[in-house]
Amino acid sequence: MPYDVGKTVAGILSPELITRGVVWAFLAFVAIYTIFSAILLYHWRRFSMRAHAFGVAEMVYLTGSVVLFAGAIMTLLATMV
Amino acid sequence: MDLHEGEVVLKEVRKHWFIMAVRIVGSFFAAILPPVVYYIGAGTFRFHAEGEISSLILLAYWIWLLIVWLSFFVWWTDYYLDAWHITNERIIDIEQIGLFHREINSVPFNRIQDITTEVSGVLETFLRFGDIHVQTAGERRTVIIKNADDPESVKKFIFNQMVEMNLVVSESSVGRDGVSGPSAK
């Protein structure tokens, strides 16, 4: 018989509690990610010898981050609905 | 990095691209590992996540991708900023370890005593990368760049600069058979 993970977890924790915890954990992750991103961008701007290379890196990094965060936020919203 | 007046960077020496390629491949595998493990696990143990739980698993995966993305750029920063800048006066050795350790050493050409290169291993030999050791008369006796791209040509480049500065007569007069190199002017 297939094992239903959902029913087991739902039996232990209420959906509201899980959702609230997930949202707070996600916000904490966003804060940590933002801090590390700021440190990265600081390094690139402060120590780069070639502005062009780091300009491209910045664009790729920020675009990738936005795309991945968009996916995460959409999934988070789907969890809450 | 502050340059002296009239000083120009002639060459930048970094780790070989293979070192970065390994990290790219590593990041790719790290990115695809969770779904692979999930599908293998789901098939083996016959479990199936639905509804909120499947959304939570997907959210965890997005977060994992963000961590991999961030880690990759931290590695890239380490790779890109950890370099030697050879100027017309000196070698500037920048050692970048992660985000929170940065060390800059300046080695004027007239303090260089010997330069040795070390290429060991099959990949290193075929792809032409290895370590470069510059022995100096300074407080910090040796500066090293590991897994540098084409160490022999870098060594020649430095010697040519030293010849131009009349610090050494020719490359052949330096560091032969392990004998110490050019004398300080």
mmCIF file of C-alpha atoms in Angstrom:
data_model
loop_
_atom_site.group_PDB
_atom_site.id
_atom_site.type_symbol
_atom_site.label_atom_id
_atom_site.label_comp_id
_atom_site.label_asym_id
_atom_site.label_seq_id
_atom_site.Cartn_x
_atom_site.Cartn_y
_atom_site.Cartn_z
ATOM 1 C CA MET A 1 0.000 0.000 0.000
ATOM 2 C CA PRO A 2 1.478 3.441 -0.917
ATOM 3 C CA TYR A 3 2.634 5.503 2.037
ATOM 4 C CA ASP A 4 0.883 8.899 2.192
ATOM 5 C CA VAL A 5 3.357 11.407 3.653
ATOM 6 C CA GLY A 6 0.775 14.196 3.517
ATOM 7 C CA LYS A 7 -1.737 12.516 5.816
ATOM 8 C CA THR A 8 0.916 11.629 8.386
ATOM 9 C CA VAL A 9 2.363 15.162 8.606
ATOM 10 C CA ALA A 10 -1.061 16.796 8.549
ATOM 11 C CA GLY A 11 -2.020 14.599 11.472
ATOM 12 C CA ILE A 12 0.839 15.975 13.572
ATOM 13 C CA LEU A 13 0.708 19.676 12.681
ATOM 14 C CA SER A 14 -2.151 21.939 11.758
ATOM 15 C CA PRO A 15 -2.016 23.456 8.240
ATOM 16 C CA GLU A 16 -2.028 27.003 9.651
ATOM 17 C CA LEU A 17 0.983 26.263 11.835
ATOM 18 C CA ILE A 18 2.892 24.730 8.942
ATOM 19 C CA THR A 19 2.084 27.624 6.621
ATOM 20 C CA ARG A 20 3.127 30.230 9.174
ATOM 21 C CA GLY A 21 6.390 28.396 9.892
ATOM 22 C CA VAL A 22 7.139 28.035 6.197
ATOM 23 C CA VAL A 23 6.525 31.731 5.537
ATOM 24 C CA TRP A 24 8.827 32.774 8.393
ATOM 25 C CA ALA A 25 11.519 30.327 7.325
ATOM 26 C CA PHE A 26 11.269 31.636 3.777
ATOM 27 C CA LEU A 27 11.557 35.245 4.949
ATOM 28 C CA ALA A 28 14.615 34.325 7.016
ATOM 29 C CA PHE A 29 16.138 32.716 3.940
ATOM 30 C CA VAL A 30 15.391 35.825 1.848
ATOM 31 C CA ALA A 31 17.161 37.966 4.472
ATOM 32 C CA ILE A 32 20.254 35.718 4.520
ATOM 33 C CA TYR A 33 20.323 35.546 0.719
ATOM 34 C CA THR A 34 20.078 39.329 0.489
ATOM 35 C CA ILE A 35 22.959 39.816 2.920
ATOM 36 C CA PHE A 36 25.211 37.394 1.027
ATOM 37 C CA SER A 37 24.218 38.962 -2.297
ATOM 38 C CA ALA A 38 25.117 42.404 -0.987
ATOM 39 C CA ILE A 39 28.529 41.096 0.136
ATOM 40 C CA LEU A 40 29.063 39.511 -3.301
ATOM 41 C CA LEU A 41 28.131 42.686 -5.155
ATOM 42 C CA TYR A 42 30.340 44.709 -2.822
ATOM 43 C CA HIS A 43 33.312 42.458 -3.665
ATOM 44 C CA TRP A 44 32.659 42.736 -7.383
ATOM 45 C CA ARG A 45 32.395 46.511 -7.344
ATOM 46 C CA ARG A 46 35.176 47.143 -4.838
ATOM 47 C CA PHE A 47 37.834 44.704 -6.032
ATOM 48 C CA SER A 48 37.176 44.143 -9.732
ATOM 49 C CA MET A 49 39.867 45.193 -12.180
ATOM 50 C CA ARG A 50 37.537 44.826 -15.144
ATOM 51 C CA ALA A 51 34.214 46.544 -14.769
ATOM 52 C CA HIS A 52 32.802 44.798 -17.854
ATOM 53 C CA ALA A 53 33.321 41.232 -16.559
ATOM 54 C CA PHE A 54 31.661 42.017 -13.270
ATOM 55 C CA GLY A 55 28.881 43.969 -14.949
ATOM 56 C CA VAL A 56 27.989 40.830 -16.896
ATOM 57 C CA ALA A 57 28.335 38.678 -13.764
ATOM 58 C CA GLU A 58 26.063 41.020 -11.845
ATOM 59 C CA MET A 59 23.419 40.881 -14.545
ATOM 60 C CA VAL A 60 23.518 37.074 -14.799
ATOM 61 C CA TYR A 61 23.481 36.655 -11.012
ATOM 62 C CA LEU A 62 20.605 39.042 -10.404
ATOM 63 C CA THR A 63 18.545 37.696 -13.323
ATOM 64 C CA GLY A 64 19.010 34.112 -12.122
ATOM 65 C CA SER A 65 18.149 35.104 -8.562
ATOM 66 C CA VAL A 66 14.970 36.897 -9.651
ATOM 67 C CA VAL A 67 13.843 33.902 -11.731
ATOM 68 C CA LEU A 68 14.506 31.438 -8.906
ATOM 69 C CA PHE A 69 12.818 33.660 -6.316
ATOM 70 C CA ALA A 70 9.821 34.068 -8.620
ATOM 71 C CA GLY A 71 9.502 30.284 -8.756
ATOM 72 C CA ALA A 72 9.880 30.015 -4.974
ATOM 73 C CA ILE A 73 7.304 32.749 -4.270
ATOM 74 C CA MET A 74 4.777 31.244 -6.670
ATOM 75 C CA THR A 75 5.218 27.869 -4.986
ATOM 76 C CA LEU A 76 4.868 29.489 -1.562
ATOM 77 C CA LEU A 77 1.630 31.168 -2.639
ATOM 78 C CA ALA A 78 0.352 27.842 -3.959
ATOM 79 C CA THR A 79 1.118 26.319 -0.542
ATOM 80 C CA MET A 80 -0.865 29.035 1.237
ATOM 81 C CA VAL A 81 -3.941 28.863 -0.999
ATOM 82 C CA MET B 1 44.142 47.544 -5.589
ATOM 83 C CA ASP B 2 46.288 50.676 -5.781
ATOM 84 C CA LEU B 3 48.832 51.003 -8.563
ATOM 85 C CA HIS B 4 51.797 53.356 -8.470
ATOM 86 C CA GLU B 5 52.014 56.288 -10.818
ATOM 87 C CA GLY B 6 52.923 55.055 -14.297
ATOM 88 C CA GLU B 7 52.343 51.431 -13.302
ATOM 89 C CA VAL B 8 50.226 49.349 -15.648
ATOM 90 C CA VAL B 9 48.911 45.808 -15.386
ATOM 91 C CA LEU B 10 50.465 43.777 -18.200
ATOM 92 C CA LYS B 11 49.104 40.337 -17.450
ATOM 93 C CA GLU B 12 46.596 38.668 -15.162
ATOM 94 C CA VAL B 13 47.226 35.114 -14.053
ATOM 95 C CA ARG B 14 44.398 33.012 -12.715
ATOM 96 C CA LYS B 15 43.690 29.410 -11.964
ATOM 97 C CA HIS B 16 43.107 27.296 -15.068
ATOM 98 C CA TRP B 17 39.570 27.222 -16.509
ATOM 99 C CA PHE B 18 39.409 23.503 -15.692
ATOM 100 C CA ILE B 19 39.172 24.356 -11.972
ATOM 101 C CA MET B 20 36.091 26.467 -12.676
ATOM 102 C CA ALA B 21 34.685 23.844 -15.057
ATOM 103 C CA VAL B 22 34.796 21.270 -12.252
ATOM 104 C CA ARG B 23 32.785 23.648 -10.075
ATOM 105 C CA ILE B 24 30.260 24.271 -12.850
ATOM 106 C CA VAL B 25 29.744 20.531 -13.279
ATOM 107 C CA GLY B 26 29.549 20.122 -9.485
ATOM 108 C CA SER B 27 26.900 22.842 -9.251
ATOM 109 C CA PHE B 28 24.918 21.247 -12.084
ATOM 110 C CA PHE B 29 24.896 17.875 -10.324
ATOM 111 C CA ALA B 30 23.982 19.550 -7.030
ATOM 112 C CA ALA B 31 21.043 21.199 -8.801
ATOM 113 C CA ILE B 32 19.662 18.012 -10.324
ATOM 114 C CA LEU B 33 20.413 15.740 -7.373
ATOM 115 C CA PRO B 34 17.211 16.378 -5.315
ATOM 116 C CA PRO B 35 14.714 15.518 -8.097
ATOM 117 C CA VAL B 36 16.769 12.465 -9.020
ATOM 118 C CA VAL B 37 16.795 11.303 -5.386
ATOM 119 C CA TYR B 38 13.069 12.068 -5.076
ATOM 120 C CA TYR B 39 12.078 10.071 -8.150
ATOM 121 C CA ILE B 40 14.331 7.154 -7.241
ATOM 122 C CA GLY B 41 12.992 7.229 -3.666
ATOM 123 C CA ALA B 42 9.374 7.542 -4.821
ATOM 124 C CA GLY B 43 9.821 4.595 -7.155
ATOM 125 C CA THR B 44 11.597 2.443 -4.592
ATOM 126 C CA PHE B 45 9.421 3.144 -1.526
ATOM 127 C CA ARG B 46 6.216 3.805 -3.472
ATOM 128 C CA PHE B 47 5.349 7.058 -1.752
ATOM 129 C CA HIS B 48 3.623 9.924 -3.441
ATOM 130 C CA ALA B 49 3.479 13.486 -2.123
ATOM 131 C CA GLU B 50 0.302 15.397 -2.846
ATOM 132 C CA GLY B 51 -1.241 18.789 -2.153
ATOM 133 C CA GLU B 52 0.521 20.972 0.411
ATOM 134 C CA ILE B 53 3.323 18.503 0.963
ATOM 135 C CA SER B 54 4.235 18.421 -2.720
ATOM 136 C CA SER B 55 4.226 22.260 -2.724
ATOM 137 C CA LEU B 56 6.494 22.263 0.324
ATOM 138 C CA ILE B 57 8.888 19.845 -1.337
ATOM 139 C CA LEU B 58 8.903 22.038 -4.447
ATOM 140 C CA LEU B 59 9.535 25.146 -2.326
ATOM 141 C CA ALA B 60 12.452 23.398 -0.609
ATOM 142 C CA TYR B 61 13.832 22.590 -4.043
ATOM 143 C CA TRP B 62 13.606 26.232 -5.172
ATOM 144 C CA ILE B 63 15.486 27.243 -2.027
ATOM 145 C CA TRP B 64 18.067 24.554 -2.703
ATOM 146 C CA LEU B 65 18.531 25.952 -6.240
ATOM 147 C CA LEU B 66 19.020 29.430 -4.813
ATOM 148 C CA ILE B 67 21.681 28.102 -2.422
ATOM 149 C CA VAL B 68 23.459 26.345 -5.312
ATOM 150 C CA TRP B 69 23.231 29.528 -7.401
ATOM 151 C CA LEU B 70 24.675 31.667 -4.614
ATOM 152 C CA SER B 71 27.427 29.131 -3.839
ATOM 153 C CA PHE B 72 28.411 29.003 -7.484
ATOM 154 C CA PHE B 73 28.893 32.778 -7.596
ATOM 155 C CA VAL B 74 30.843 32.751 -4.340
ATOM 156 C CA TRP B 75 33.149 30.180 -5.994
ATOM 157 C CA TRP B 76 33.341 32.262 -9.149
ATOM 158 C CA THR B 77 34.260 35.339 -7.095
ATOM 159 C CA ASP B 78 36.973 33.335 -5.391
ATOM 160 C CA TYR B 79 38.228 32.138 -8.791
ATOM 161 C CA TYR B 80 38.126 35.546 -10.420
ATOM 162 C CA LEU B 81 39.569 37.663 -7.634
ATOM 163 C CA ASP B 82 42.250 35.175 -6.598
ATOM 164 C CA ALA B 83 44.871 36.205 -9.135
ATOM 165 C CA TRP B 84 48.299 37.538 -9.871
ATOM 166 C CA HIS B 85 48.465 40.908 -11.568
ATOM 167 C CA ILE B 86 51.826 41.299 -13.262
ATOM 168 C CA THR B 87 52.612 44.941 -13.785
ATOM 169 C CA ASN B 88 55.654 46.657 -15.275
ATOM 170 C CA GLU B 89 57.083 46.942 -11.732
ATOM 171 C CA ARG B 90 55.995 43.953 -9.691
ATOM 172 C CA ILE B 91 53.756 40.965 -9.134
ATOM 173 C CA ILE B 92 50.661 41.701 -7.089
ATOM 174 C CA ASP B 93 49.511 38.469 -5.491
ATOM 175 C CA ILE B 94 45.872 38.629 -4.419
ATOM 176 C CA GLU B 95 44.718 35.690 -2.372
ATOM 177 C CA GLN B 96 40.963 35.531 -2.082
ATOM 178 C CA ILE B 97 39.562 32.756 0.084
ATOM 179 C CA GLY B 98 35.774 32.774 0.125
ATOM 180 C CA LEU B 99 34.197 36.136 0.847
ATOM 181 C CA PHE B 100 35.834 37.053 4.095
ATOM 182 C CA HIS B 101 39.552 36.483 3.570
ATOM 183 C CA ARG B 102 41.604 38.619 1.232
ATOM 184 C CA GLU B 103 45.354 38.989 1.313
ATOM 185 C CA ILE B 104 47.437 41.157 -1.019
ATOM 186 C CA ASN B 105 51.186 40.730 -1.393
ATOM 187 C CA SER B 106 53.376 42.860 -3.564
ATOM 188 C CA VAL B 107 56.561 41.374 -5.004
ATOM 189 C CA PRO B 108 58.794 43.885 -6.791
ATOM 190 C CA PHE B 109 60.812 42.309 -9.604
ATOM 191 C CA ASN B 110 64.097 43.273 -7.978
ATOM 192 C CA ARG B 111 63.287 41.092 -4.959
ATOM 193 C CA ILE B 112 62.625 37.955 -6.961
ATOM 194 C CA GLN B 113 65.297 35.334 -6.434
ATOM 195 C CA ASP B 114 63.862 32.364 -8.261
ATOM 196 C CA ILE B 115 60.778 31.206 -10.108
ATOM 197 C CA THR B 116 59.830 27.576 -10.347
ATOM 198 C CA THR B 117 56.854 25.861 -11.912
ATOM 199 C CA GLU B 118 55.375 22.533 -10.993
ATOM 200 C CA VAL B 119 53.092 20.570 -13.294
ATOM 201 C CA SER B 120 52.259 17.150 -11.926
ATOM 202 C CA GLY B 121 49.468 14.823 -12.982
ATOM 203 C CA VAL B 122 47.937 13.650 -16.233
ATOM 204 C CA LEU B 123 45.255 16.332 -16.526
ATOM 205 C CA GLU B 124 47.657 19.055 -15.506
ATOM 206 C CA THR B 125 50.120 17.966 -18.175
ATOM 207 C CA PHE B 126 47.553 17.724 -20.979
ATOM 208 C CA LEU B 127 45.701 20.909 -20.067
ATOM 209 C CA ARG B 128 48.884 22.747 -19.121
ATOM 210 C CA PHE B 129 48.229 24.013 -15.641
ATOM 211 C CA GLY B 130 50.183 23.862 -12.420
ATOM 212 C CA ASP B 131 51.731 25.780 -9.560
ATOM 213 C CA ILE B 132 54.086 28.719 -9.838
ATOM 214 C CA HIS B 133 56.427 29.478 -6.951
ATOM 215 C CA VAL B 134 58.200 32.810 -6.779
ATOM 216 C CA GLN B 135 60.922 32.932 -4.205
ATOM 217 C CA THR B 136 61.655 36.379 -2.896
ATOM 218 C CA ALA B 137 64.154 38.071 -0.674
ATOM 219 C CA GLY B 138 61.332 39.632 1.268
ATOM 220 C CA GLU B 139 59.752 38.785 4.565
ATOM 221 C CA ARG B 140 57.336 36.412 2.933
ATOM 222 C CA ARG B 141 59.815 34.112 1.224
ATOM 223 C CA THR B 142 57.616 32.461 -1.387
ATOM 224 C CA VAL B 143 54.423 33.439 -3.147
ATOM 225 C CA ILE B 144 52.497 30.688 -4.861
ATOM 226 C CA ILE B 145 49.626 30.521 -7.267
ATOM 227 C CA LYS B 146 48.139 27.067 -7.505
ATOM 228 C CA ASN B 147 46.699 25.492 -10.657
ATOM 229 C CA ALA B 148 47.690 28.483 -12.759
ATOM 230 C CA ASP B 149 46.992 28.505 -16.462
ATOM 231 C CA ASP B 150 50.126 27.795 -18.526
ATOM 232 C CA PRO B 151 52.743 28.292 -15.785
ATOM 233 C CA GLU B 152 55.696 28.086 -18.196
ATOM 234 C CA SER B 153 54.529 31.050 -20.256
ATOM 235 C CA VAL B 154 53.902 33.029 -17.077
ATOM 236 C CA LYS B 155 57.416 32.241 -15.904
ATOM 237 C CA LYS B 156 58.813 33.382 -19.267
ATOM 238 C CA PHE B 157 56.729 36.537 -19.128
ATOM 239 C CA ILE B 158 58.101 37.460 -15.704
ATOM 240 C CA PHE B 159 61.651 36.750 -16.820
ATOM 241 C CA ASN B 160 61.170 38.908 -19.896
ATOM 242 C CA GLN B 161 60.001 41.734 -17.680
ATOM 243 C CA MET B 162 63.082 41.279 -15.524
ATOM 244 C CA VAL B 163 65.312 41.293 -18.603
ATOM 245 C CA GLU B 164 63.677 44.523 -19.719
ATOM 246 C CA MET B 165 64.432 46.015 -16.320
ATOM 247 C CA ASN B 166 68.044 44.806 -16.585
ATOM 248 C CA LEU B 167 67.638 42.685 -13.469
ATOM 249 C CA VAL B 168 68.776 39.576 -15.292
ATOM 250 C CA VAL B 169 70.702 38.985 -18.529
ATOM 251 C CA SER B 170 68.546 36.212 -19.969
ATOM 252 C CA GLU B 171 66.122 33.541 -18.892
ATOM 253 C CA SER B 172 68.761 30.845 -19.300
ATOM 254 C CA SER B 173 70.907 32.487 -16.642
ATOM 255 C CA VAL B 174 68.226 32.060 -14.004
ATOM 256 C CA GLY B 175 66.980 29.160 -11.954
ATOM 257 C CA ARG B 176 68.802 26.498 -13.970
ATOM 258 C CA ASP B 177 69.090 23.096 -12.300
ATOM 259 C CA GLY B 178 67.412 24.466 -9.241
ATOM 260 C CA VAL B 179 70.108 27.060 -8.769
ATOM 261 C CA SER B 180 68.878 30.297 -7.339
ATOM 262 C CA GLY B 181 67.854 32.911 -9.870
ATOM 263 C CA PRO B 182 68.533 36.531 -10.637
ATOM 264 C CA SER B 183 70.332 38.566 -8.091
ATOM 265 C CA ALA B 184 68.695 41.668 -6.772
ATOM 266 C CA LYS B 185 69.866 44.834 -8.333
#
